[in-house]
Coordinates of N, CA and C in Angstrom, one line a residue:
M1 N 1.3 -3.6 32.6 CA 0.1 -3.9 31.8 C -0.1 -2.9 30.7
K2 N 0.0 -1.7 31.1 CA 0.0 -0.6 30.0 C 1.1 -0.6 29.2
I3 N 2.3 -0.9 29.6 CA 3.5 -0.9 28.8 C 3.5 -2.0 27.7
S4 N 3.1 -3.3 28.2 CA 2.9 -4.3 27.2 C 1.9 -4.2 26.2
L5 N 0.7 -3.5 26.6 CA -0.4 -3.1 25.6 C 0.2 -2.2 24.7
L6 N 0.9 -1.1 25.1 CA 1.5 -0.1 24.2 C 2.6 -0.8 23.4
N7 N 3.4 -1.6 23.8 CA 4.3 -2.2 22.9 C 3.7 -3.2 22.0
K8 N 2.6 -3.9 22.3 CA 2.0 -4.6 21.2 C 1.3 -3.9 20.2
G9 N 0.7 -2.7 20.5 CA 0.1 -1.8 19.7 C 1.1 -1.3 18.6
L10 N 2.2 -0.8 19.1 CA 3.2 -0.2 18.4 C 3.8 -1.2 17.3
S11 N 4.1 -2.3 17.8 CA 4.6 -3.5 16.9 C 3.7 -3.8 15.9
F12 N 2.4 -3.8 16.3 CA 1.3 -4.2 15.3 C 1.2 -3.1 14.1
L13 N 1.3 -1.8 14.6 CA 1.2 -0.6 13.8 C 2.5 -0.7 12.8
M14 N 3.6 -0.9 13.4 CA 4.8 -1.0 12.5 C 4.8 -2.1 11.5
A15 N 4.2 -3.2 11.9 CA 4.2 -4.3 10.9 C 3.1 -4.0 9.9
F16 N 2.1 -3.4 10.1 CA 1.1 -2.9 9.3 C 1.7 -1.8 8.3
V17 N 2.5 -1.1 8.8 CA 3.2 -0.1 7.8 C 4.1 -0.7 6.9
V18 N 4.9 -1.5 7.4 CA 5.8 -2.3 6.6 C 5.1 -3.1 5.5
L19 N 4.0 -3.7 5.8 CA 3.2 -4.5 4.9 C 2.6 -3.6 3.8
F20 N 2.0 -2.5 4.2 CA 1.4 -1.7 3.1 C 2.4 -1.0 2.2
S21 N 3.6 -0.7 2.8 CA 4.6 0.2 2.0 C 5.4 -0.9 1.1
T22 N 5.2 -2.2 1.2 CA 5.9 -3.1 0.3 C 5.0 -3.7 -0.7
L23 N 3.6 -3.5 -0.5 CA 2.7 -4.2 -1.3 C 2.6 -3.7 -2.6
S24 N 2.4 -4.4 -3.7 CA 2.4 -4.2 -5.0 C 1.1 -4.8 -5.5
F25 N 0.4 -4.1 -6.2 CA -0.9 -4.7 -7.0 C -1.1 -3.9 -8.3
T26 N -2.1 -4.6 -9.1 CA -2.5 -4.1 -10.4 C -4.0 -4.0 -10.3
V27 N -4.5 -2.8 -11.0 CA -6.1 -2.6 -11.1 C -6.2 -2.5 -12.6
E28 N -7.0 -3.5 -12.9 CA -7.4 -3.5 -14.4 C -8.8 -3.1 -14.5
S29 N -9.1 -2.3 -15.6 CA -10.3 -1.8 -15.9 C -10.7 -2.1 -17.4
H30 N -12.0 -2.5 -17.7 CA -12.4 -2.8 -19.1 C -13.5 -1.9 -19.3
Y31 N -13.4 -1.0 -20.4 CA -14.4 -0.1 -20.8 C -14.9 -0.6 -22.3
C32 N -16.3 -0.5 -22.5 CA -16.9 -0.7 -23.8 C -17.5 0.6 -24.0
G33 N -16.8 1.4 -25.0 CA -17.2 2.7 -25.5 C -16.8 3.5 -24.4
D34 N -17.6 4.5 -23.6 CA -17.4 5.3 -22.5 C -17.8 4.6 -21.2
Y35 N -18.3 3.4 -21.2 CA -18.9 2.8 -20.0 C -18.0 1.8 -19.3
L36 N -17.8 1.9 -18.1 CA -16.9 0.9 -17.3 C -17.8 -0.4 -17.2
I37 N -17.2 -1.5 -17.8 CA -17.8 -2.8 -17.6 C -17.3 -3.7 -16.4
D38 N -16.0 -3.7 -16.2 CA -15.5 -4.4 -15.1 C -14.3 -3.8 -14.6
T39 N -14.0 -3.9 -13.3 CA -12.7 -3.6 -12.7 C -12.3 -4.7 -11.8
A40 N -11.0 -5.2 -11.9 CA -10.5 -6.2 -11.2 C -9.1 -5.8 -10.3
V41 N -9.0 -6.2 -9.1 CA -7.7 -6.1 -8.3 C -7.1 -7.4 -8.2
F42 N -6.1 -7.7 -8.3 CA -5.3 -9.0 -8.2 C -5.8 -10.1 -9.1
T43 N -6.8 -9.9 -10.0 CA -7.2 -10.9 -11.0 C -7.3 -10.3 -12.3
K44 N -7.7 -11.2 -13.3 CA -7.8 -10.8 -14.7 C -9.2 -10.2 -14.8
V45 N -9.5 -9.2 -15.6 CA -10.7 -8.5 -15.9 C -11.5 -9.3 -16.9
K46 N -12.9 -9.2 -16.8 CA -13.6 -9.8 -17.8 C -13.9 -9.0 -18.9
V47 N -13.9 -9.3 -20.1 CA -14.3 -8.4 -21.2 C -15.8 -8.5 -21.5
C48 N -16.3 -7.8 -22.5 CA -17.6 -7.5 -22.9 C -18.3 -9.0 -23.0
G49 N -17.8 -9.9 -23.6 CA -18.4 -11.2 -24.0 C -18.3 -12.2 -22.9
G50 N -17.6 -11.7 -21.8 CA -17.5 -12.6 -20.6 C -16.2 -13.3 -20.7
N51 N -15.5 -13.3 -21.6 CA -14.0 -14.1 -21.7 C -13.1 -13.2 -21.0
T52 N -12.0 -13.8 -20.7 CA -10.9 -13.2 -20.1 C -10.0 -12.3 -21.1
I53 N -9.2 -11.5 -20.6 CA -8.6 -10.7 -21.5 C -7.4 -11.4 -22.3
D54 N -7.2 -12.6 -21.9 CA -6.1 -13.5 -22.6 C -6.6 -13.7 -24.0
Q55 N -7.8 -13.8 -24.3 CA -8.5 -14.0 -25.6 C -8.7 -12.6 -26.3
E56 N -7.8 -11.9 -26.7 CA -7.9 -10.6 -27.1 C -8.6 -10.5 -28.6
F57 N -8.7 -11.7 -29.2 CA -9.4 -11.6 -30.6 C -11.0 -11.5 -30.3
T58 N -11.4 -11.7 -29.4 CA -12.9 -11.5 -29.1 C -13.2 -10.0 -28.8
M59 N -12.2 -9.2 -28.6 CA -12.5 -7.8 -28.1 C -13.0 -7.0 -29.4
K60 N -13.9 -6.2 -29.2 CA -14.3 -5.4 -30.3 C -13.6 -4.1 -30.4
D61 N -13.6 -3.3 -31.4 CA -12.7 -2.1 -31.8 C -13.2 -1.0 -30.7
C62 N -14.4 -0.9 -30.3 CA -14.8 0.2 -29.4 C -14.3 -0.2 -27.9
C63 N -13.9 -1.3 -27.6 CA -13.5 -1.5 -26.1 C -12.0 -1.2 -25.9
K64 N -11.8 -0.8 -24.7 CA -10.5 -0.6 -24.4 C -10.1 -1.2 -23.1
H65 N -8.9 -1.5 -22.8 CA -8.5 -2.1 -21.5 C -7.3 -1.3 -20.9
E66 N -7.5 -0.9 -19.7 CA -6.5 -0.2 -18.9 C -6.0 -1.0 -17.8
V67 N -4.7 -0.9 -17.6 CA -3.9 -1.5 -16.5 C -3.1 -0.4 -15.9
E68 N -3.5 -0.4 -14.5 CA -2.7 0.6 -13.6 C -2.0 -0.3 -12.6
V69 N -0.7 -0.2 -12.5 CA 0.3 -1.0 -11.6 C 0.6 0.0 -10.5
V70 N 0.3 -0.4 -9.2 CA 0.7 0.3 -8.1 C 1.9 -0.5 -7.5
K71 N 3.1 0.2 -7.5 CA 4.4 -0.5 -7.3 C 4.7 0.0 -5.9
G72 N 5.1 -1.1 -5.0 CA 5.6 -0.8 -3.7 C 6.9 -0.7 -3.5
Q73 N 7.4 -0.3 -2.4 CA 8.8 -0.3 -2.1 C 9.3 -1.8 -2.0
D74 N 10.5 -1.9 -2.7 CA 11.1 -3.3 -2.9 C 12.4 -3.4 -2.1
K75 N 12.9 -2.4 -1.6 CA 14.2 -2.4 -0.9 C 13.9 -1.7 0.4
L76 N 14.3 -2.6 1.4 CA 14.2 -2.0 2.9 C 15.6 -2.0 3.3
K77 N 15.9 -0.9 4.0 CA 17.3 -0.9 4.7 C 17.1 -1.2 6.2
L78 N 17.9 -2.1 6.7 CA 17.9 -2.5 8.0 C 19.0 -1.7 8.8
N79 N 18.6 -0.8 9.6 CA 19.7 -0.1 10.5 C 19.8 -0.8 11.8
T80 N 21.1 -0.8 12.3 CA 21.2 -1.2 13.7 C 21.6 0.0 14.7
F81 N 21.6 -0.3 15.9 CA 22.1 0.7 16.9 C 23.5 1.2 16.7
D82 N 24.3 0.1 16.2 CA 25.7 0.5 15.9 C 26.0 1.3 14.8
D83 N 25.0 1.7 13.8 CA 25.1 2.4 12.7 C 25.1 3.9 13.1
L84 N 24.4 4.2 14.2 CA 24.4 5.6 14.8 C 25.8 6.0 15.2
D85 N 25.8 7.5 15.3 CA 27.0 7.9 15.8 C 27.0 8.1 17.2
I86 N 28.2 8.2 18.1 CA 28.2 8.0 19.5 C 27.2 9.1 20.3
Q87 N 27.0 10.1 19.7 CA 26.1 11.1 20.3 C 24.6 10.8 20.2
H88 N 24.1 10.2 19.1 CA 22.9 9.7 19.1 C 22.7 8.3 19.9
Q89 N 23.7 7.6 20.1 CA 23.4 6.4 20.9 C 23.4 6.8 22.3
L90 N 24.2 7.8 22.7 CA 24.2 8.3 24.1 C 22.8 8.9 24.5
F91 N 22.3 9.7 23.5 CA 20.9 10.4 23.7 C 19.9 9.2 23.8
L92 N 19.8 8.3 22.9 CA 18.8 7.2 22.8 C 18.8 6.3 24.1
T93 N 20.0 6.0 24.6 CA 20.2 5.2 25.7 C 19.7 6.0 27.0
S94 N 20.1 7.2 27.1 CA 19.6 8.0 28.3 C 18.1 8.2 28.2
F95 N 17.6 8.6 27.1 CA 16.2 8.8 27.0 C 15.4 7.6 27.3
T96 N 15.9 6.5 26.9 CA 15.2 5.3 27.0 C 15.1 4.9 28.6
Y97 N 16.3 4.9 29.1 CA 16.4 4.7 30.6 C 15.6 5.6 31.4
S98 N 15.5 6.9 31.2 CA 14.7 7.8 32.0 C 13.3 7.6 31.7
Y99 N 12.8 7.3 30.5 CA 11.5 7.0 30.2 C 10.9 5.7 30.8
V100 N 11.8 4.7 30.8 CA 11.3 3.5 31.5 C 11.3 3.7 32.9
S101 N 12.0 4.5 33.5 CA 12.1 4.6 34.9 C 10.9 5.4 35.3
L102 N 10.2 6.1 34.5 CA 9.0 6.7 34.9 C 7.9 5.8 35.4
F103 N 7.9 4.7 34.8 CA 6.8 3.7 34.8 C 7.0 2.7 35.9
V104 N 7.6 3.0 37.0 CA 8.0 2.1 38.1 C 6.7 1.6 38.8
T105 N 6.4 0.4 38.9 CA 5.1 0.0 39.6 C 5.2 0.0 41.1
L106 N 4.2 0.4 41.7 CA 4.3 0.4 43.2 C 3.6 -0.9 43.8
P107 N 4.1 -1.3 44.9 CA 3.6 -2.5 45.6 C 2.0 -2.4 45.7
K108 N 1.4 -3.4 45.6 CA 0.0 -3.5 45.9 C -0.4 -3.3 47.4
Q109 N -1.2 -2.3 47.7 CA -1.4 -2.1 49.1 C -2.6 -3.0 49.5
V110 N -2.5 -3.4 50.7 CA -3.5 -4.2 51.3 C -4.4 -3.4 52.2
V111 N -5.6 -3.2 52.0 CA -6.7 -2.6 52.9 C -7.2 -3.6 53.8
L112 N -7.0 -3.5 55.0 CA -7.4 -4.6 56.0 C -9.0 -4.4 56.2
H113 N -9.4 -3.2 56.2 CA -10.7 -2.9 56.7 C -11.8 -2.8 55.3
E114 N -11.3 -3.4 54.3 CA -12.1 -3.3 53.1 C -13.4 -4.1 53.3
E115 N -13.4 -5.1 53.8 CA -14.6 -6.1 54.0 C -15.3 -5.8 55.2
Y116 N -15.0 -4.9 56.1 CA -15.6 -4.6 57.4 C -16.8 -4.1 57.2
R117 N -17.9 -4.5 57.9 CA -19.2 -4.0 58.0 C -19.4 -3.4 59.3
P118 N -19.8 -2.2 59.4 CA -20.1 -1.7 60.9 C -21.4 -2.2 61.4
P119 N -21.6 -2.4 62.6 CA -22.9 -2.9 63.2 C -24.0 -1.9 62.9
N120 N -25.2 -2.5 62.9 CA -26.5 -1.5 62.7 C -26.6 -0.9 64.0
L121 N -26.9 0.3 63.8 CA -27.1 1.2 65.1 C -28.7 1.2 65.3
I122 N -29.0 0.7 66.5 CA -30.5 0.7 66.9 C -30.8 1.8 67.7
L123 N -30.0 2.1 68.6 CA -30.2 3.4 69.4 C -29.0 4.3 69.3
D124 N -29.3 5.8 69.3 CA -28.3 6.7 69.3 C -27.8 6.9 70.8
I125 N -26.5 6.3 70.9 CA -26.0 6.3 72.1 C -25.5 7.6 72.8
Q126 N -25.1 8.5 71.9 CA -24.8 9.8 72.3 C -26.0 10.7 72.8
V127 N -27.2 10.5 72.3 CA -28.3 11.2 72.7 C -29.0 10.5 74.0
L128 N -28.8 9.1 74.1 CA -29.3 8.6 75.3 C -28.4 8.9 76.5
D129 N -27.1 9.0 76.3 CA -26.3 9.4 77.6 C -26.2 10.9 77.6
E130 N -26.6 11.6 76.7 CA -26.5 13.1 76.7 C -25.1 13.5 76.8
T131 N -24.3 12.8 76.0 CA -22.8 13.2 75.9 C -22.5 13.7 74.5
F132 N -22.1 14.9 74.5 CA -21.9 15.5 73.2 C -20.3 16.2 73.1
L133 N -19.7 16.2 72.2 CA -18.4 16.8 72.1 C -18.7 18.2 71.5
I134 N -18.1 19.2 72.3 CA -18.4 20.5 71.9 C -16.8 21.1 71.5

């Protein structure tokens, strides 16, 4: 249970890391004078008049447009186990085998008296018979 949960968590984390390391996007900002009017991520920014930046003839001289491109990684190198030298292969296999051996599950133990309810004591038999262990 714990191993499968850990395995799913690590695979999700690695997929998340690969996704965000290869993600590229642009951030566009439009300024009129010194004031920020609009900022857009993944879309076109709107200028002062509400028109898109494609219509640059409507922009005033005091307006400026900034585009910042955040470029992600575009080449991923896939390594296999055979790319490692023999010492690293031996270390990884022995470490993996010994680590997995730590988590051997024990058989489920059956407790026979788990549902047993002792009888209600009405009289204290030891006091009535005056029998005490010393």
